[in-house]
Amino acid sequence: MNEGGKSDGRVVPAKPANKAARAAAESVEGRRPAEGSTASKTRPGRRAGHGAPSALDRVREWAISPKAAAGVDGVTWAAWGQDLEANLHDLHRRLHAGRYRARPSRRAYIPKSDGRLRPLGIAALEDKVVQRAVVEVLNAVYEAEFRGFSYGFRPGRNPHQALDALTVGIERRRVSWVLDADIRDFFGQLDRDWLRRFLEHRIADRRVLRLIDKWLAAGVVEDGTWSQTVEGTPQGASVSPLLANVYLHYVFDLWADWWRRRYAHGDMVIVRWADDFIVGFQHRADAERFLAELRERFAKFGLGAKTRAGRFWVRRITISKRMRAKLREVKDQLKARRHQPVPEQGRWLGSVVRGHRAYYAVPGNRTAVATFRTQVTRYWHEALERRSQRTRIGWVRMNRLATRWLPPARVVHPFPDARLHV
């Protein structure tokens, strides 16, 4: 990790060879040694806080985001950024003098694809800045520690890489049974006492630990009423993804890696994205024993998981609920943009289709991407038809407009083995 924001190399999770003679020939999960800046920032027993000033200086590069929601203080990025240098220096002085106080998070809810609401904790602006600076420092510490099969919320890693690693691991290894698990309400159930113990394994700087304690103990404000939170970490706070990865690194990653080396009788692959993970097994007996012991392990740390186990079929497709939700959003936006010039509508719709394709156009999912583009074209045609009762737009002209402004449906992501260079 000798470049800013660059993670260790991606790996395909796999169980080491049982026989020494085959070990050299088999590809096993591993990591490149951490290089450069990782070793120079924080070492065991050193104080992580030495890197905080330089990390705070880097806030200038990404601090201003006009679309960011305001916290309980009501201060926006645009207003705070008008005097950015003075505000940063003042915040820095208060941090070192011990006069910085964390504010409670503002409770907000966003709809989920299944119709339920997801609670978010929106931090005050200064808390966001300090949290991002601390995350910069701690990433340098923990990126050298995290396992290769952990992909969620890590620098240089994304969901496509996690799915590619899973696909290649299953195709290249003898996997007949799969365990698919989702930790129930993980961000709300995370045990803070255990989290503190885990952090103290690698962080010796008491100032950093006190900062994290302040954020966790600040509570939340909902409808003008403050309430204390005794467990969990606010989902939506800048520091929460890193804290979640640290917690699961000790609760799940290290244990699962140890279990694989000690008990698995056949091949075993692991891929984790935040609080979701998939484990593949060659033998059903291994899968059943792992699941039973995993439940015991999670119970010790106050966690529960929704699990599915059985045979499988590797396929990546767009979730229909998410596609319908996005298409409804496009249709509503078209109503508001109905009387804009056609080129302006075309440029906006082109960016929508292009963004959808950039994420969902993976091998095997071209049909779903083409369906999305076709439906966008139909909604656009309806919007243009309703602009006037006198002029009708035939499909010959409509297809010409779609061809001109909407990018074609094609696969833009490489096949998994090509992305992972295996």
PDB file of N, CA, C and O in Angstrom, residues 1 3-5 36-44 46-59 62 92 95-96 128-146 155 199 202-209 211-212 215 238-239 242-243 246:
ATOM      1  N   MET A   1       0.850  -1.180   0.000  1.00  0.00           N
ATOM      2  CA  MET A   1       0.000   0.000   0.000  1.00  0.00           C
ATOM      3  C   MET A   1       0.889   1.235   0.000  1.00  0.00           C
ATOM      4  O   MET A   1       1.008   1.964   0.961  1.00  0.00           O
ATOM      5  N   GLU A   3       0.680   3.812  -2.186  1.00  0.00           N
ATOM      6  CA  GLU A   3       0.051   4.961  -2.793  1.00  0.00           C
ATOM      7  C   GLU A   3      -1.194   5.302  -1.993  1.00  0.00           C
ATOM      8  O   GLU A   3      -1.858   4.430  -1.448  1.00  0.00           O
ATOM      9  N   GLY A   4      -1.502   6.598  -1.921  1.00  0.00           N
ATOM     10  CA  GLY A   4      -2.663   7.003  -1.162  1.00  0.00           C
ATOM     11  C   GLY A   4      -3.934   6.414  -1.724  1.00  0.00           C
ATOM     12  O   GLY A   4      -4.212   6.552  -2.903  1.00  0.00           O
ATOM     13  N   GLY A   5      -4.730   5.752  -0.864  1.00  0.00           N
ATOM     14  CA  GLY A   5      -6.002   5.196  -1.295  1.00  0.00           C
ATOM     15  C   GLY A   5      -5.894   3.902  -2.041  1.00  0.00           C
ATOM     16  O   GLY A   5      -6.869   3.358  -2.523  1.00  0.00           O
ATOM     17  N   GLY A  36       5.844   0.980   2.058  1.00  0.00           N
ATOM     18  CA  GLY A  36       5.894   2.431   2.093  1.00  0.00           C
ATOM     19  C   GLY A  36       5.183   3.056   3.258  1.00  0.00           C
ATOM     20  O   GLY A  36       5.548   2.870   4.405  1.00  0.00           O
ATOM     21  N   SER A  37       4.148   3.818   2.946  1.00  0.00           N
ATOM     22  CA  SER A  37       3.528   4.687   3.929  1.00  0.00           C
ATOM     23  C   SER A  37       2.862   3.939   5.060  1.00  0.00           C
ATOM     24  O   SER A  37       2.725   4.458   6.151  1.00  0.00           O
ATOM     25  N   THR A  38       2.445   2.709   4.836  1.00  0.00           N
ATOM     26  CA  THR A  38       1.780   1.962   5.914  1.00  0.00           C
ATOM     27  C   THR A  38       2.704   1.785   7.100  1.00  0.00           C
ATOM     28  O   THR A  38       2.360   2.023   8.236  1.00  0.00           O
ATOM     29  N   ALA A  39       3.928   1.361   6.830  1.00  0.00           N
ATOM     30  CA  ALA A  39       4.872   1.124   7.916  1.00  0.00           C
ATOM     31  C   ALA A  39       5.293   2.422   8.580  1.00  0.00           C
ATOM     32  O   ALA A  39       5.623   2.458   9.752  1.00  0.00           O
ATOM     33  N   SER A  40       5.300   3.506   7.837  1.00  0.00           N
ATOM     34  CA  SER A  40       5.795   4.752   8.384  1.00  0.00           C
ATOM     35  C   SER A  40       4.769   5.501   9.214  1.00  0.00           C
ATOM     36  O   SER A  40       5.107   6.412   9.931  1.00  0.00           O
ATOM     37  N   LYS A  41       3.480   5.132   9.092  1.00  0.00           N
ATOM     38  CA  LYS A  41       2.448   5.917   9.785  1.00  0.00           C
ATOM     39  C   LYS A  41       2.255   5.462  11.218  1.00  0.00           C
ATOM     40  O   LYS A  41       2.335   6.247  12.139  1.00  0.00           O
ATOM     41  N   THR A  42       1.962   4.221  11.433  1.00  0.00           N
ATOM     42  CA  THR A  42       1.679   3.751  12.787  1.00  0.00           C
ATOM     43  C   THR A  42       2.164   2.313  12.926  1.00  0.00           C
ATOM     44  O   THR A  42       1.863   1.472  12.099  1.00  0.00           O
ATOM     45  N   ARG A  43       2.877   2.061  13.990  1.00  0.00           N
ATOM     46  CA  ARG A  43       3.341   0.708  14.281  1.00  0.00           C
ATOM     47  C   ARG A  43       2.824   0.305  15.648  1.00  0.00           C
ATOM     48  O   ARG A  43       2.425   1.157  16.444  1.00  0.00           O
ATOM     49  N   PRO A  44       2.868  -1.008  15.949  1.00  0.00           N
ATOM     50  CA  PRO A  44       2.399  -1.431  17.270  1.00  0.00           C
ATOM     51  C   PRO A  44       3.130  -0.687  18.373  1.00  0.00           C
ATOM     52  O   PRO A  44       4.356  -0.589  18.363  1.00  0.00           O
ATOM     53  N   ARG A  46       3.091   2.492  18.871  1.00  0.00           N
ATOM     54  CA  ARG A  46       3.283   3.902  18.542  1.00  0.00           C
ATOM     55  C   ARG A  46       1.960   4.642  18.651  1.00  0.00           C
ATOM     56  O   ARG A  46       0.897   4.059  18.712  1.00  0.00           O
ATOM     57  N   ARG A  47       2.020   5.954  18.568  1.00  0.00           N
ATOM     58  CA  ARG A  47       0.831   6.779  18.701  1.00  0.00           C
ATOM     59  C   ARG A  47       0.291   7.117  17.323  1.00  0.00           C
ATOM     60  O   ARG A  47       0.963   7.738  16.513  1.00  0.00           O
ATOM     61  N   ALA A  48      -0.947   6.715  17.081  1.00  0.00           N
ATOM     62  CA  ALA A  48      -1.545   6.984  15.779  1.00  0.00           C
ATOM     63  C   ALA A  48      -1.765   8.467  15.553  1.00  0.00           C
ATOM     64  O   ALA A  48      -1.836   8.916  14.419  1.00  0.00           O
ATOM     65  N   GLY A  49      -1.843   9.247  16.619  1.00  0.00           N
ATOM     66  CA  GLY A  49      -2.152  10.657  16.476  1.00  0.00           C
ATOM     67  C   GLY A  49      -1.101  11.462  15.759  1.00  0.00           C
ATOM     68  O   GLY A  49      -1.351  12.580  15.343  1.00  0.00           O
ATOM     69  N   HIS A  50       0.148  10.962  15.617  1.00  0.00           N
ATOM     70  CA  HIS A  50       1.180  11.722  14.939  1.00  0.00           C
ATOM     71  C   HIS A  50       0.799  12.014  13.499  1.00  0.00           C
ATOM     72  O   HIS A  50       1.273  12.972  12.912  1.00  0.00           O
ATOM     73  N   GLY A  51      -0.032  11.166  12.884  1.00  0.00           N
ATOM     74  CA  GLY A  51      -0.407  11.382  11.489  1.00  0.00           C
ATOM     75  C   GLY A  51      -1.615  12.276  11.319  1.00  0.00           C
ATOM     76  O   GLY A  51      -1.964  12.629  10.202  1.00  0.00           O
ATOM     77  N   ALA A  52      -2.255  12.670  12.439  1.00  0.00           N
ATOM     78  CA  ALA A  52      -3.513  13.410  12.328  1.00  0.00           C
ATOM     79  C   ALA A  52      -3.379  14.766  11.655  1.00  0.00           C
ATOM     80  O   ALA A  52      -4.204  15.121  10.832  1.00  0.00           O
ATOM     81  N   PRO A  53      -2.351  15.592  11.951  1.00  0.00           N
ATOM     82  CA  PRO A  53      -2.278  16.884  11.277  1.00  0.00           C
ATOM     83  C   PRO A  53      -2.207  16.777   9.767  1.00  0.00           C
ATOM     84  O   PRO A  53      -2.906  17.480   9.059  1.00  0.00           O
ATOM     85  N   SER A  54      -1.355  15.891   9.257  1.00  0.00           N
ATOM     86  CA  SER A  54      -1.258  15.765   7.805  1.00  0.00           C
ATOM     87  C   SER A  54      -2.559  15.241   7.222  1.00  0.00           C
ATOM     88  O   SER A  54      -2.952  15.631   6.127  1.00  0.00           O
ATOM     89  N   ALA A  55      -3.237  14.358   7.946  1.00  0.00           N
ATOM     90  CA  ALA A  55      -4.523  13.867   7.454  1.00  0.00           C
ATOM     91  C   ALA A  55      -5.550  14.993   7.428  1.00  0.00           C
ATOM     92  O   ALA A  55      -6.350  15.101   6.509  1.00  0.00           O
ATOM     93  N   LEU A  56      -5.514  15.872   8.457  1.00  0.00           N
ATOM     94  CA  LEU A  56      -6.454  16.973   8.482  1.00  0.00           C
ATOM     95  C   LEU A  56      -6.165  17.948   7.351  1.00  0.00           C
ATOM     96  O   LEU A  56      -7.087  18.541   6.774  1.00  0.00           O
ATOM     97  N   ASP A  57      -4.893  18.124   7.025  1.00  0.00           N
ATOM     98  CA  ASP A  57      -4.556  18.989   5.895  1.00  0.00           C
ATOM     99  C   ASP A  57      -5.173  18.472   4.604  1.00  0.00           C
ATOM    100  O   ASP A  57      -5.568  19.255   3.742  1.00  0.00           O
ATOM    101  N   ARG A  58      -5.268  17.143   4.476  1.00  0.00           N
ATOM    102  CA  ARG A  58      -5.814  16.580   3.240  1.00  0.00           C
ATOM    103  C   ARG A  58      -7.322  16.776   3.130  1.00  0.00           C
ATOM    104  O   ARG A  58      -7.899  16.508   2.084  1.00  0.00           O
ATOM    105  N   VAL A  59      -7.944  17.269   4.212  1.00  0.00           N
ATOM    106  CA  VAL A  59      -9.378  17.558   4.142  1.00  0.00           C
ATOM    107  C   VAL A  59      -9.653  18.575   3.047  1.00  0.00           C
ATOM    108  O   VAL A  59     -10.709  18.579   2.426  1.00  0.00           O
ATOM    109  N   TRP A  62     -11.108  17.256  -0.236  1.00  0.00           N
ATOM    110  CA  TRP A  62     -12.437  16.687  -0.418  1.00  0.00           C
ATOM    111  C   TRP A  62     -13.481  17.250   0.527  1.00  0.00           C
ATOM    112  O   TRP A  62     -14.586  16.740   0.638  1.00  0.00           O
ATOM    113  N   HIS A  92      -8.417  22.293  14.284  1.00  0.00           N
ATOM    114  CA  HIS A  92      -7.181  21.591  14.626  1.00  0.00           C
ATOM    115  C   HIS A  92      -6.672  21.997  16.003  1.00  0.00           C
ATOM    116  O   HIS A  92      -6.236  21.154  16.803  1.00  0.00           O
ATOM    117  N   LEU A  95      -8.831  20.447  18.699  1.00  0.00           N
ATOM    118  CA  LEU A  95      -8.551  19.020  18.842  1.00  0.00           C
ATOM    119  C   LEU A  95      -7.346  18.786  19.735  1.00  0.00           C
ATOM    120  O   LEU A  95      -7.370  17.945  20.645  1.00  0.00           O
ATOM    121  N   HIS A  96      -6.274  19.528  19.494  1.00  0.00           N
ATOM    122  CA  HIS A  96      -5.055  19.317  20.272  1.00  0.00           C
ATOM    123  C   HIS A  96      -5.164  19.872  21.690  1.00  0.00           C
ATOM    124  O   HIS A  96      -4.473  19.392  22.596  1.00  0.00           O
ATOM    125  N   LYS A 128     -17.913  15.377  10.882  1.00  0.00           N
ATOM    126  CA  LYS A 128     -17.589  14.701   9.625  1.00  0.00           C
ATOM    127  C   LYS A 128     -16.135  14.922   9.240  1.00  0.00           C
ATOM    128  O   LYS A 128     -15.432  13.999   8.826  1.00  0.00           O
ATOM    129  N   VAL A 129     -15.666  16.160   9.396  1.00  0.00           N
ATOM    130  CA  VAL A 129     -14.288  16.481   9.020  1.00  0.00           C
ATOM    131  C   VAL A 129     -13.298  15.699   9.881  1.00  0.00           C
ATOM    132  O   VAL A 129     -12.352  15.083   9.373  1.00  0.00           O
ATOM    133  N   VAL A 130     -13.514  15.704  11.191  1.00  0.00           N
ATOM    134  CA  VAL A 130     -12.594  15.001  12.084  1.00  0.00           C
ATOM    135  C   VAL A 130     -12.669  13.496  11.850  1.00  0.00           C
ATOM    136  O   VAL A 130     -11.642  12.803  11.845  1.00  0.00           O
ATOM    137  N   GLN A 131     -13.870  12.973  11.640  1.00  0.00           N
ATOM    138  CA  GLN A 131     -13.998  11.541  11.393  1.00  0.00           C
ATOM    139  C   GLN A 131     -13.257  11.123  10.128  1.00  0.00           C
ATOM    140  O   GLN A 131     -12.575  10.100  10.111  1.00  0.00           O
ATOM    141  N   ARG A 132     -13.373  11.918   9.080  1.00  0.00           N
ATOM    142  CA  ARG A 132     -12.674  11.568   7.845  1.00  0.00           C
ATOM    143  C   ARG A 132     -11.168  11.615   8.025  1.00  0.00           C
ATOM    144  O   ARG A 132     -10.433  10.793   7.458  1.00  0.00           O
ATOM    145  N   ALA A 133     -10.679  12.602   8.790  1.00  0.00           N
ATOM    146  CA  ALA A 133      -9.247  12.676   9.045  1.00  0.00           C
ATOM    147  C   ALA A 133      -8.760  11.463   9.833  1.00  0.00           C
ATOM    148  O   ALA A 133      -7.708  10.888   9.543  1.00  0.00           O
ATOM    149  N   VAL A 134      -9.549  11.056  10.843  1.00  0.00           N
ATOM    150  CA  VAL A 134      -9.173   9.877  11.641  1.00  0.00           C
ATOM    151  C   VAL A 134      -9.215   8.616  10.784  1.00  0.00           C
ATOM    152  O   VAL A 134      -8.344   7.741  10.893  1.00  0.00           O
ATOM    153  N   VAL A 135     -10.222   8.495   9.921  1.00  0.00           N
ATOM    154  CA  VAL A 135     -10.306   7.340   9.032  1.00  0.00           C
ATOM    155  C   VAL A 135      -9.086   7.266   8.120  1.00  0.00           C
ATOM    156  O   VAL A 135      -8.554   6.189   7.855  1.00  0.00           O
ATOM    157  N   GLU A 136      -8.619   8.426   7.638  1.00  0.00           N
ATOM    158  CA  GLU A 136      -7.404   8.445   6.813  1.00  0.00           C
ATOM    159  C   GLU A 136      -6.235   7.814   7.558  1.00  0.00           C
ATOM    160  O   GLU A 136      -5.469   7.034   7.000  1.00  0.00           O
ATOM    161  N   VAL A 137      -6.074   8.182   8.823  1.00  0.00           N
ATOM    162  CA  VAL A 137      -4.959   7.666   9.615  1.00  0.00           C
ATOM    163  C   VAL A 137      -5.140   6.174   9.901  1.00  0.00           C
ATOM    164  O   VAL A 137      -4.224   5.363   9.719  1.00  0.00           O
ATOM    165  N   LEU A 138      -6.343   5.788  10.341  1.00  0.00           N
ATOM    166  CA  LEU A 138      -6.557   4.400  10.739  1.00  0.00           C
ATOM    167  C   LEU A 138      -6.557   3.450   9.549  1.00  0.00           C
ATOM    168  O   LEU A 138      -6.213   2.272   9.701  1.00  0.00           O
ATOM    169  N   ASN A 139      -6.941   3.937   8.372  1.00  0.00           N
ATOM    170  CA  ASN A 139      -6.850   3.078   7.191  1.00  0.00           C
ATOM    171  C   ASN A 139      -5.423   2.621   6.958  1.00  0.00           C
ATOM    172  O   ASN A 139      -5.177   1.481   6.552  1.00  0.00           O
ATOM    173  N   ALA A 140      -4.473   3.524   7.201  1.00  0.00           N
ATOM    174  CA  ALA A 140      -3.071   3.151   7.023  1.00  0.00           C
ATOM    175  C   ALA A 140      -2.655   2.059   7.998  1.00  0.00           C
ATOM    176  O   ALA A 140      -1.774   1.235   7.696  1.00  0.00           O
ATOM    177  N   VAL A 141      -3.291   2.041   9.170  1.00  0.00           N
ATOM    178  CA  VAL A 141      -2.974   1.015  10.164  1.00  0.00           C
ATOM    179  C   VAL A 141      -3.621  -0.317   9.797  1.00  0.00           C
ATOM    180  O   VAL A 141      -2.977  -1.361   9.748  1.00  0.00           O
ATOM    181  N   TYR A 142      -4.924  -0.269   9.495  1.00  0.00           N
ATOM    182  CA  TYR A 142      -5.679  -1.516   9.378  1.00  0.00           C
ATOM    183  C   TYR A 142      -5.614  -2.145   8.000  1.00  0.00           C
ATOM    184  O   TYR A 142      -5.874  -3.350   7.871  1.00  0.00           O
ATOM    185  N   GLU A 143      -5.269  -1.398   6.974  1.00  0.00           N
ATOM    186  CA  GLU A 143      -5.160  -2.028   5.658  1.00  0.00           C
ATOM    187  C   GLU A 143      -4.067  -3.088   5.626  1.00  0.00           C
ATOM    188  O   GLU A 143      -4.098  -4.006   4.821  1.00  0.00           O
ATOM    189  N   ALA A 144      -3.082  -2.959   6.509  1.00  0.00           N
ATOM    190  CA  ALA A 144      -2.046  -3.983   6.611  1.00  0.00           C
ATOM    191  C   ALA A 144      -2.501  -5.196   7.416  1.00  0.00           C
ATOM    192  O   ALA A 144      -1.828  -6.222   7.422  1.00  0.00           O
ATOM    193  N   GLU A 145      -3.664  -5.065   8.093  1.00  0.00           N
ATOM    194  CA  GLU A 145      -4.152  -6.132   8.963  1.00  0.00           C
ATOM    195  C   GLU A 145      -5.329  -6.894   8.367  1.00  0.00           C
ATOM    196  O   GLU A 145      -5.465  -8.099   8.592  1.00  0.00           O
ATOM    197  N   PHE A 146      -6.195  -6.197   7.645  1.00  0.00           N
ATOM    198  CA  PHE A 146      -7.418  -6.833   7.156  1.00  0.00           C
ATOM    199  C   PHE A 146      -7.116  -7.992   6.219  1.00  0.00           C
ATOM    200  O   PHE A 146      -6.144  -7.969   5.462  1.00  0.00           O
ATOM    201  N   PRO A 155     -10.415   1.090   0.836  1.00  0.00           N
ATOM    202  CA  PRO A 155      -9.865   1.880  -0.271  1.00  0.00           C
ATOM    203  C   PRO A 155      -9.505   1.003  -1.461  1.00  0.00           C
ATOM    204  O   PRO A 155      -8.850  -0.033  -1.316  1.00  0.00           O
ATOM    205  N   LEU A 199     -10.072  -2.223  19.214  1.00  0.00           N
ATOM    206  CA  LEU A 199      -9.290  -1.058  18.801  1.00  0.00           C
ATOM    207  C   LEU A 199      -7.989  -0.953  19.587  1.00  0.00           C
ATOM    208  O   LEU A 199      -6.948  -0.565  19.043  1.00  0.00           O
ATOM    209  N   ARG A 202      -4.498  -2.407  18.391  1.00  0.00           N
ATOM    210  CA  ARG A 202      -3.603  -1.771  17.424  1.00  0.00           C
ATOM    211  C   ARG A 202      -3.417  -0.280  17.650  1.00  0.00           C
ATOM    212  O   ARG A 202      -2.467   0.299  17.135  1.00  0.00           O
ATOM    213  N   ILE A 203      -4.317   0.372  18.372  1.00  0.00           N
ATOM    214  CA  ILE A 203      -4.240   1.819  18.548  1.00  0.00           C
ATOM    215  C   ILE A 203      -3.790   2.119  19.974  1.00  0.00           C
ATOM    216  O   ILE A 203      -4.513   1.845  20.939  1.00  0.00           O
ATOM    217  N   ALA A 204      -2.591   2.699  20.101  1.00  0.00           N
ATOM    218  CA  ALA A 204      -2.057   3.035  21.416  1.00  0.00           C
ATOM    219  C   ALA A 204      -2.322   4.486  21.794  1.00  0.00           C
ATOM    220  O   ALA A 204      -2.181   4.845  22.964  1.00  0.00           O
ATOM    221  N   ASP A 205      -2.687   5.309  20.831  1.00  0.00           N
ATOM    222  CA  ASP A 205      -2.919   6.727  21.098  1.00  0.00           C
ATOM    223  C   ASP A 205      -4.267   6.904  21.783  1.00  0.00           C
ATOM    224  O   ASP A 205      -5.323   6.706  21.183  1.00  0.00           O
ATOM    225  N   ARG A 206      -4.246   7.311  23.048  1.00  0.00           N
ATOM    226  CA  ARG A 206      -5.488   7.444  23.815  1.00  0.00           C
ATOM    227  C   ARG A 206      -6.369   8.568  23.266  1.00  0.00           C
ATOM    228  O   ARG A 206      -7.591   8.548  23.434  1.00  0.00           O
ATOM    229  N   ARG A 207      -5.764   9.548  22.591  1.00  0.00           N
ATOM    230  CA  ARG A 207      -6.578  10.633  22.033  1.00  0.00           C
ATOM    231  C   ARG A 207      -7.494  10.126  20.930  1.00  0.00           C
ATOM    232  O   ARG A 207      -8.653  10.546  20.826  1.00  0.00           O
ATOM    233  N   VAL A 208      -6.981   9.237  20.102  1.00  0.00           N
ATOM    234  CA  VAL A 208      -7.808   8.676  19.037  1.00  0.00           C
ATOM    235  C   VAL A 208      -8.934   7.843  19.627  1.00  0.00           C
ATOM    236  O   VAL A 208     -10.091   7.920  19.189  1.00  0.00           O
ATOM    237  N   LEU A 209      -8.614   7.055  20.639  1.00  0.00           N
ATOM    238  CA  LEU A 209      -9.648   6.234  21.281  1.00  0.00           C
ATOM    239  C   LEU A 209     -10.715   7.108  21.947  1.00  0.00           C
ATOM    240  O   LEU A 209     -11.908   6.791  21.901  1.00  0.00           O
ATOM    241  N   LEU A 211     -11.596  10.123  20.981  1.00  0.00           N
ATOM    242  CA  LEU A 211     -12.412  10.690  19.912  1.00  0.00           C
ATOM    243  C   LEU A 211     -13.515   9.717  19.501  1.00  0.00           C
ATOM    244  O   LEU A 211     -14.683  10.097  19.353  1.00  0.00           O
ATOM    245  N   ILE A 212     -13.147   8.456  19.308  1.00  0.00           N
ATOM    246  CA  ILE A 212     -14.139   7.452  18.912  1.00  0.00           C
ATOM    247  C   ILE A 212     -15.189   7.280  19.997  1.00  0.00           C
ATOM    248  O   ILE A 212     -16.397   7.177  19.713  1.00  0.00           O
ATOM    249  N   TRP A 215     -17.748  10.121  19.774  1.00  0.00           N
ATOM    250  CA  TRP A 215     -18.721   9.984  18.685  1.00  0.00           C
ATOM    251  C   TRP A 215     -19.791   8.945  19.024  1.00  0.00           C
ATOM    252  O   TRP A 215     -20.963   9.131  18.735  1.00  0.00           O
ATOM    253  N   SER A 238     -19.095   8.885   8.909  1.00  0.00           N
ATOM    254  CA  SER A 238     -17.903   8.580   8.113  1.00  0.00           C
ATOM    255  C   SER A 238     -17.035   7.506   8.750  1.00  0.00           C
ATOM    256  O   SER A 238     -16.377   6.736   8.057  1.00  0.00           O
ATOM    257  N   VAL A 239     -17.027   7.450  10.079  1.00  0.00           N
ATOM    258  CA  VAL A 239     -16.152   6.506  10.761  1.00  0.00           C
ATOM    259  C   VAL A 239     -16.785   5.125  10.909  1.00  0.00           C
ATOM    260  O   VAL A 239     -16.086   4.140  11.173  1.00  0.00           O
ATOM    261  N   LEU A 242     -15.422   1.888   8.869  1.00  0.00           N
ATOM    262  CA  LEU A 242     -14.134   1.397   9.355  1.00  0.00           C
ATOM    263  C   LEU A 242     -14.303   0.666  10.679  1.00  0.00           C
ATOM    264  O   LEU A 242     -13.725  -0.413  10.894  1.00  0.00           O
ATOM    265  N   LEU A 243     -15.103   1.234  11.602  1.00  0.00           N
ATOM    266  CA  LEU A 243     -15.331   0.562  12.883  1.00  0.00           C
ATOM    267  C   LEU A 243     -16.004  -0.790  12.673  1.00  0.00           C
ATOM    268  O   LEU A 243     -15.682  -1.766  13.365  1.00  0.00           O
ATOM    269  N   VAL A 246     -13.350  -3.218  11.524  1.00  0.00           N
ATOM    270  CA  VAL A 246     -12.479  -3.615  12.637  1.00  0.00           C
ATOM    271  C   VAL A 246     -13.189  -4.655  13.494  1.00  0.00           C
ATOM    272  O   VAL A 246     -12.601  -5.680  13.882  1.00  0.00           O
TER     273      VAL A 246
END
